[in-house]
Amino acid sequence: MSDPDVQSTDRSELSPEQRLEPQNTRLINAGIVTIHDMETLRACVAYENANQQRVQILRRLEDRASEIRAQDD
């Protein structure tokens, strides 16, 4: 039997596609706000650059990067 803690962690991790592709902009914003580390943020930027290249989304990701950096200081 698998460890339930591992399963719950896996379920809470969203891929860049899951964070950035919903049609509802509120869900996209929620996906960006819930990014807590630079690795995930970079993956989302890379995904957006490779797919949609939406300036508004890239700006939101840039703002989130600034927030994460400020928390790390």
Short mmCIF file of N, CA, C and O in Angstrom, two decimals:
data_model
loop_
_atom_site.label_atom_id
_atom_site.label_comp_id
_atom_site.label_asym_id
_atom_site.label_seq_id
_atom_site.Cartn_x
_atom_site.Cartn_y
_atom_site.Cartn_z
N MET A 1 0.85 -1.18 0.00
CA MET A 1 0.00 0.00 0.00
C MET A 1 0.89 1.23 0.00
O MET A 1 1.91 1.28 0.65
N SER A 2 0.49 2.29 -0.71
CA SER A 2 1.31 3.50 -0.81
C SER A 2 1.06 4.43 0.37
O SER A 2 0.05 4.36 1.04
N ASP A 3 2.02 5.32 0.59
CA ASP A 3 1.96 6.27 1.68
C ASP A 3 0.96 7.37 1.35
O ASP A 3 1.10 8.07 0.35
N PRO A 4 -0.07 7.59 2.19
CA PRO A 4 -1.08 8.61 1.89
C PRO A 4 -0.52 10.02 1.88
O PRO A 4 -1.00 10.89 1.18
N ASP A 5 0.52 10.28 2.67
CA ASP A 5 1.12 11.61 2.68
C ASP A 5 1.75 11.94 1.34
O ASP A 5 1.68 13.06 0.85
N VAL A 6 2.39 10.96 0.72
CA VAL A 6 3.00 11.17 -0.59
C VAL A 6 1.93 11.43 -1.63
O VAL A 6 2.05 12.31 -2.46
N GLN A 7 0.84 10.70 -1.57
CA GLN A 7 -0.23 10.90 -2.53
C GLN A 7 -0.83 12.29 -2.42
O GLN A 7 -1.06 12.95 -3.41
N SER A 8 -1.07 12.78 -1.20
CA SER A 8 -1.67 14.09 -1.05
C SER A 8 -0.72 15.17 -1.57
O SER A 8 -1.15 16.17 -2.13
N THR A 9 0.58 15.01 -1.39
CA THR A 9 1.54 15.97 -1.90
C THR A 9 1.51 15.98 -3.42
O THR A 9 1.49 17.03 -4.04
N ASP A 10 1.48 14.80 -4.04
CA ASP A 10 1.44 14.71 -5.49
C ASP A 10 0.20 15.38 -6.05
O ASP A 10 0.24 16.04 -7.08
N ARG A 11 -0.92 15.21 -5.40
CA ARG A 11 -2.16 15.78 -5.89
C ARG A 11 -2.17 17.30 -5.79
O ARG A 11 -2.83 17.96 -6.56
N SER A 12 -1.47 17.86 -4.82
CA SER A 12 -1.49 19.30 -4.64
C SER A 12 -0.54 20.02 -5.59
O SER A 12 -0.62 21.22 -5.76
N GLU A 13 0.39 19.30 -6.22
CA GLU A 13 1.33 19.90 -7.15
C GLU A 13 0.65 20.08 -8.51
O GLU A 13 0.14 19.14 -9.09
N LEU A 14 0.67 21.30 -9.00
CA LEU A 14 0.07 21.58 -10.30
C LEU A 14 1.18 21.77 -11.33
O LEU A 14 2.20 22.40 -11.05
N SER A 15 0.94 21.27 -12.51
CA SER A 15 1.89 21.48 -13.60
C SER A 15 1.71 22.90 -14.13
O SER A 15 0.68 23.55 -13.89
N PRO A 16 2.70 23.41 -14.86
CA PRO A 16 2.52 24.73 -15.48
C PRO A 16 1.26 24.78 -16.35
O PRO A 16 0.55 25.78 -16.34
N GLU A 17 1.01 23.72 -17.07
CA GLU A 17 -0.20 23.69 -17.91
C GLU A 17 -1.46 23.83 -17.07
O GLU A 17 -2.37 24.60 -17.42
N GLN A 18 -1.52 23.13 -15.95
CA GLN A 18 -2.70 23.23 -15.08
C GLN A 18 -2.84 24.62 -14.49
O GLN A 18 -3.95 25.11 -14.31
N ARG A 19 -1.73 25.28 -14.20
CA ARG A 19 -1.77 26.62 -13.62
C ARG A 19 -2.17 27.68 -14.64
O ARG A 19 -2.84 28.66 -14.28
N LEU A 20 -1.77 27.51 -15.89
CA LEU A 20 -1.89 28.60 -16.86
C LEU A 20 -2.92 28.40 -17.96
O LEU A 20 -3.13 29.30 -18.76
N GLU A 21 -3.55 27.25 -18.05
CA GLU A 21 -4.46 27.00 -19.17
C GLU A 21 -5.96 27.11 -18.87
O GLU A 21 -6.74 27.06 -19.80
N PRO A 22 -6.41 27.27 -17.63
CA PRO A 22 -7.86 27.39 -17.44
C PRO A 22 -8.42 28.58 -18.21
O PRO A 22 -7.74 29.60 -18.38
N GLN A 23 -9.64 28.48 -18.66
CA GLN A 23 -10.28 29.57 -19.39
C GLN A 23 -10.66 30.71 -18.45
O GLN A 23 -10.73 31.85 -18.86
N ASN A 24 -10.88 30.39 -17.20
CA ASN A 24 -11.27 31.38 -16.21
C ASN A 24 -10.02 32.09 -15.69
O ASN A 24 -9.14 31.45 -15.11
N THR A 25 -9.94 33.40 -15.86
CA THR A 25 -8.75 34.14 -15.44
C THR A 25 -8.55 34.10 -13.93
O THR A 25 -7.42 34.20 -13.46
N ARG A 26 -9.61 33.93 -13.18
CA ARG A 26 -9.46 33.80 -11.72
C ARG A 26 -8.67 32.55 -11.37
O ARG A 26 -7.88 32.56 -10.43
N LEU A 27 -8.89 31.49 -12.11
CA LEU A 27 -8.14 30.25 -11.85
C LEU A 27 -6.67 30.42 -12.24
O LEU A 27 -5.78 29.89 -11.57
N ILE A 28 -6.41 31.14 -13.31
CA ILE A 28 -5.02 31.41 -13.70
C ILE A 28 -4.35 32.24 -12.60
O ILE A 28 -3.24 31.92 -12.18
N ASN A 29 -5.03 33.27 -12.13
CA ASN A 29 -4.47 34.10 -11.07
C ASN A 29 -4.21 33.28 -9.81
O ASN A 29 -3.17 33.43 -9.17
N ALA A 30 -5.14 32.40 -9.47
CA ALA A 30 -4.95 31.54 -8.30
C ALA A 30 -3.76 30.61 -8.50
O ALA A 30 -2.98 30.37 -7.57
N GLY A 31 -3.60 30.10 -9.70
CA GLY A 31 -2.46 29.24 -10.00
C GLY A 31 -1.14 29.98 -9.84
O GLY A 31 -0.16 29.41 -9.34
N ILE A 32 -1.12 31.24 -10.21
CA ILE A 32 0.11 32.03 -10.08
C ILE A 32 0.38 32.39 -8.62
O ILE A 32 1.50 32.28 -8.14
N VAL A 33 -0.65 32.79 -7.91
CA VAL A 33 -0.49 33.18 -6.51
C VAL A 33 0.01 32.01 -5.66
O VAL A 33 0.73 32.22 -4.69
N THR A 34 -0.33 30.80 -6.04
CA THR A 34 0.07 29.64 -5.24
C THR A 34 1.45 29.11 -5.61
O THR A 34 1.85 28.07 -5.10
N ILE A 35 2.18 29.82 -6.44
CA ILE A 35 3.57 29.46 -6.72
C ILE A 35 4.42 29.99 -5.57
O ILE A 35 4.38 31.18 -5.25
N HIS A 36 5.18 29.10 -4.94
CA HIS A 36 5.95 29.49 -3.76
C HIS A 36 7.45 29.33 -3.93
O HIS A 36 8.19 29.60 -2.99
N ASP A 37 7.90 28.88 -5.10
CA ASP A 37 9.35 28.70 -5.28
C ASP A 37 9.73 29.09 -6.70
O ASP A 37 8.91 29.05 -7.62
N MET A 38 10.99 29.46 -6.85
CA MET A 38 11.47 29.93 -8.15
C MET A 38 11.50 28.82 -9.19
O MET A 38 11.31 29.08 -10.38
N GLU A 39 11.74 27.60 -8.79
CA GLU A 39 11.78 26.49 -9.74
C GLU A 39 10.43 26.34 -10.44
O GLU A 39 10.36 26.21 -11.66
N THR A 40 9.36 26.36 -9.67
CA THR A 40 8.02 26.25 -10.24
C THR A 40 7.72 27.47 -11.11
O THR A 40 7.17 27.34 -12.21
N LEU A 41 8.11 28.63 -10.64
CA LEU A 41 7.87 29.85 -11.40
C LEU A 41 8.60 29.81 -12.74
O LEU A 41 8.02 30.13 -13.78
N ARG A 42 9.85 29.38 -12.73
CA ARG A 42 10.61 29.28 -13.99
C ARG A 42 9.95 28.29 -14.95
O ARG A 42 9.92 28.52 -16.16
N ALA A 43 9.44 27.19 -14.42
CA ALA A 43 8.76 26.21 -15.26
C ALA A 43 7.52 26.83 -15.90
O ALA A 43 7.23 26.58 -17.08
N CYS A 44 6.81 27.64 -15.14
CA CYS A 44 5.61 28.29 -15.68
C CYS A 44 5.97 29.33 -16.74
O CYS A 44 5.29 29.43 -17.76
N VAL A 45 7.03 30.09 -16.51
CA VAL A 45 7.48 31.06 -17.51
C VAL A 45 7.89 30.34 -18.79
O VAL A 45 7.52 30.75 -19.90
N ALA A 46 8.63 29.26 -18.65
CA ALA A 46 9.06 28.49 -19.82
C ALA A 46 7.85 27.95 -20.57
O ALA A 46 7.80 28.00 -21.81
N TYR A 47 6.88 27.44 -19.84
CA TYR A 47 5.67 26.90 -20.47
C TYR A 47 4.93 28.01 -21.23
O TYR A 47 4.53 27.83 -22.38
N GLU A 48 4.77 29.15 -20.59
CA GLU A 48 4.05 30.26 -21.23
C GLU A 48 4.79 30.75 -22.46
O GLU A 48 4.19 31.00 -23.50
N ASN A 49 6.11 30.86 -22.38
CA ASN A 49 6.90 31.29 -23.54
C ASN A 49 6.81 30.29 -24.69
O ASN A 49 6.80 30.68 -25.85
N ALA A 50 6.73 29.02 -24.38
CA ALA A 50 6.69 27.99 -25.42
C ALA A 50 5.30 27.82 -26.02
O ALA A 50 5.17 27.28 -27.12
N ASN A 51 4.27 28.30 -25.33
CA ASN A 51 2.92 28.05 -25.79
C ASN A 51 2.16 29.32 -26.15
O ASN A 51 2.04 29.66 -27.31
N GLN A 52 1.66 30.01 -25.18
CA GLN A 52 0.76 31.14 -25.44
C GLN A 52 1.47 32.47 -25.63
O GLN A 52 1.01 33.31 -26.38
N GLN A 53 2.52 32.72 -24.88
CA GLN A 53 3.25 33.98 -24.90
C GLN A 53 2.35 35.18 -24.61
O GLN A 53 2.45 36.24 -25.24
N ARG A 54 1.47 35.03 -23.62
CA ARG A 54 0.56 36.12 -23.23
C ARG A 54 1.31 37.10 -22.33
O ARG A 54 1.81 36.73 -21.27
N VAL A 55 1.36 38.33 -22.76
CA VAL A 55 2.11 39.37 -22.04
C VAL A 55 1.56 39.55 -20.63
O VAL A 55 2.31 39.66 -19.66
N GLN A 56 0.25 39.57 -20.48
CA GLN A 56 -0.35 39.76 -19.15
C GLN A 56 0.05 38.65 -18.19
O GLN A 56 0.36 38.92 -17.02
N ILE A 57 0.06 37.43 -18.65
CA ILE A 57 0.42 36.30 -17.80
C ILE A 57 1.90 36.38 -17.44
O ILE A 57 2.29 36.19 -16.28
N LEU A 58 2.73 36.71 -18.41
CA LEU A 58 4.16 36.85 -18.14
C LEU A 58 4.43 37.97 -17.14
O LEU A 58 5.31 37.85 -16.28
N ARG A 59 3.68 39.05 -17.21
CA ARG A 59 3.83 40.14 -16.23
C ARG A 59 3.42 39.67 -14.84
O ARG A 59 4.07 40.02 -13.86
N ARG A 60 2.34 38.91 -14.76
CA ARG A 60 1.92 38.39 -13.46
C ARG A 60 2.98 37.46 -12.88
O ARG A 60 3.24 37.48 -11.69
N LEU A 61 3.57 36.65 -13.75
CA LEU A 61 4.64 35.75 -13.29
C LEU A 61 5.85 36.56 -12.83
O LEU A 61 6.49 36.22 -11.83
N GLU A 62 6.16 37.63 -13.55
CA GLU A 62 7.28 38.50 -13.15
C GLU A 62 7.01 39.14 -11.79
O GLU A 62 7.90 39.20 -10.93
N ASP A 63 5.78 39.60 -11.59
CA ASP A 63 5.42 40.18 -10.29
C ASP A 63 5.53 39.14 -9.18
O ASP A 63 6.02 39.44 -8.09
N ARG A 64 5.10 37.92 -9.48
CA ARG A 64 5.18 36.85 -8.47
C ARG A 64 6.64 36.54 -8.15
O ARG A 64 6.98 36.29 -6.99
N ALA A 65 7.50 36.57 -9.15
CA ALA A 65 8.93 36.34 -8.92
C ALA A 65 9.49 37.39 -7.98
O ALA A 65 10.26 37.07 -7.06
N SER A 66 9.09 38.64 -8.16
CA SER A 66 9.54 39.71 -7.27
C SER A 66 9.07 39.47 -5.84
O SER A 66 9.81 39.69 -4.89
N GLU A 67 7.83 39.02 -5.70
CA GLU A 67 7.30 38.71 -4.36
C GLU A 67 8.07 37.58 -3.70
O GLU A 67 8.40 37.66 -2.51
N ILE A 68 8.38 36.54 -4.46
CA ILE A 68 9.13 35.40 -3.91
C ILE A 68 10.53 35.85 -3.50
O ILE A 68 11.01 35.49 -2.42
N ARG A 69 11.17 36.64 -4.34
CA ARG A 69 12.51 37.14 -4.00
C ARG A 69 12.47 37.99 -2.73
O ARG A 69 13.37 37.90 -1.90
N ALA A 70 11.46 38.82 -2.58
CA ALA A 70 11.34 39.66 -1.39
C ALA A 70 11.12 38.82 -0.14
O ALA A 70 11.64 39.16 0.93
N GLN A 71 10.41 37.73 -0.25
CA GLN A 71 10.20 36.83 0.90
C GLN A 71 11.50 36.13 1.30
O GLN A 71 11.71 35.85 2.47
N ASP A 72 12.36 35.86 0.32
CA ASP A 72 13.61 35.17 0.59
C ASP A 72 14.64 36.07 1.26
O ASP A 72 15.59 35.57 1.85
N ASP A 73 14.48 37.38 1.13
CA ASP A 73 15.47 38.32 1.72
C ASP A 73 15.36 38.41 3.22
O ASP A 73 14.57 38.07 3.91
#
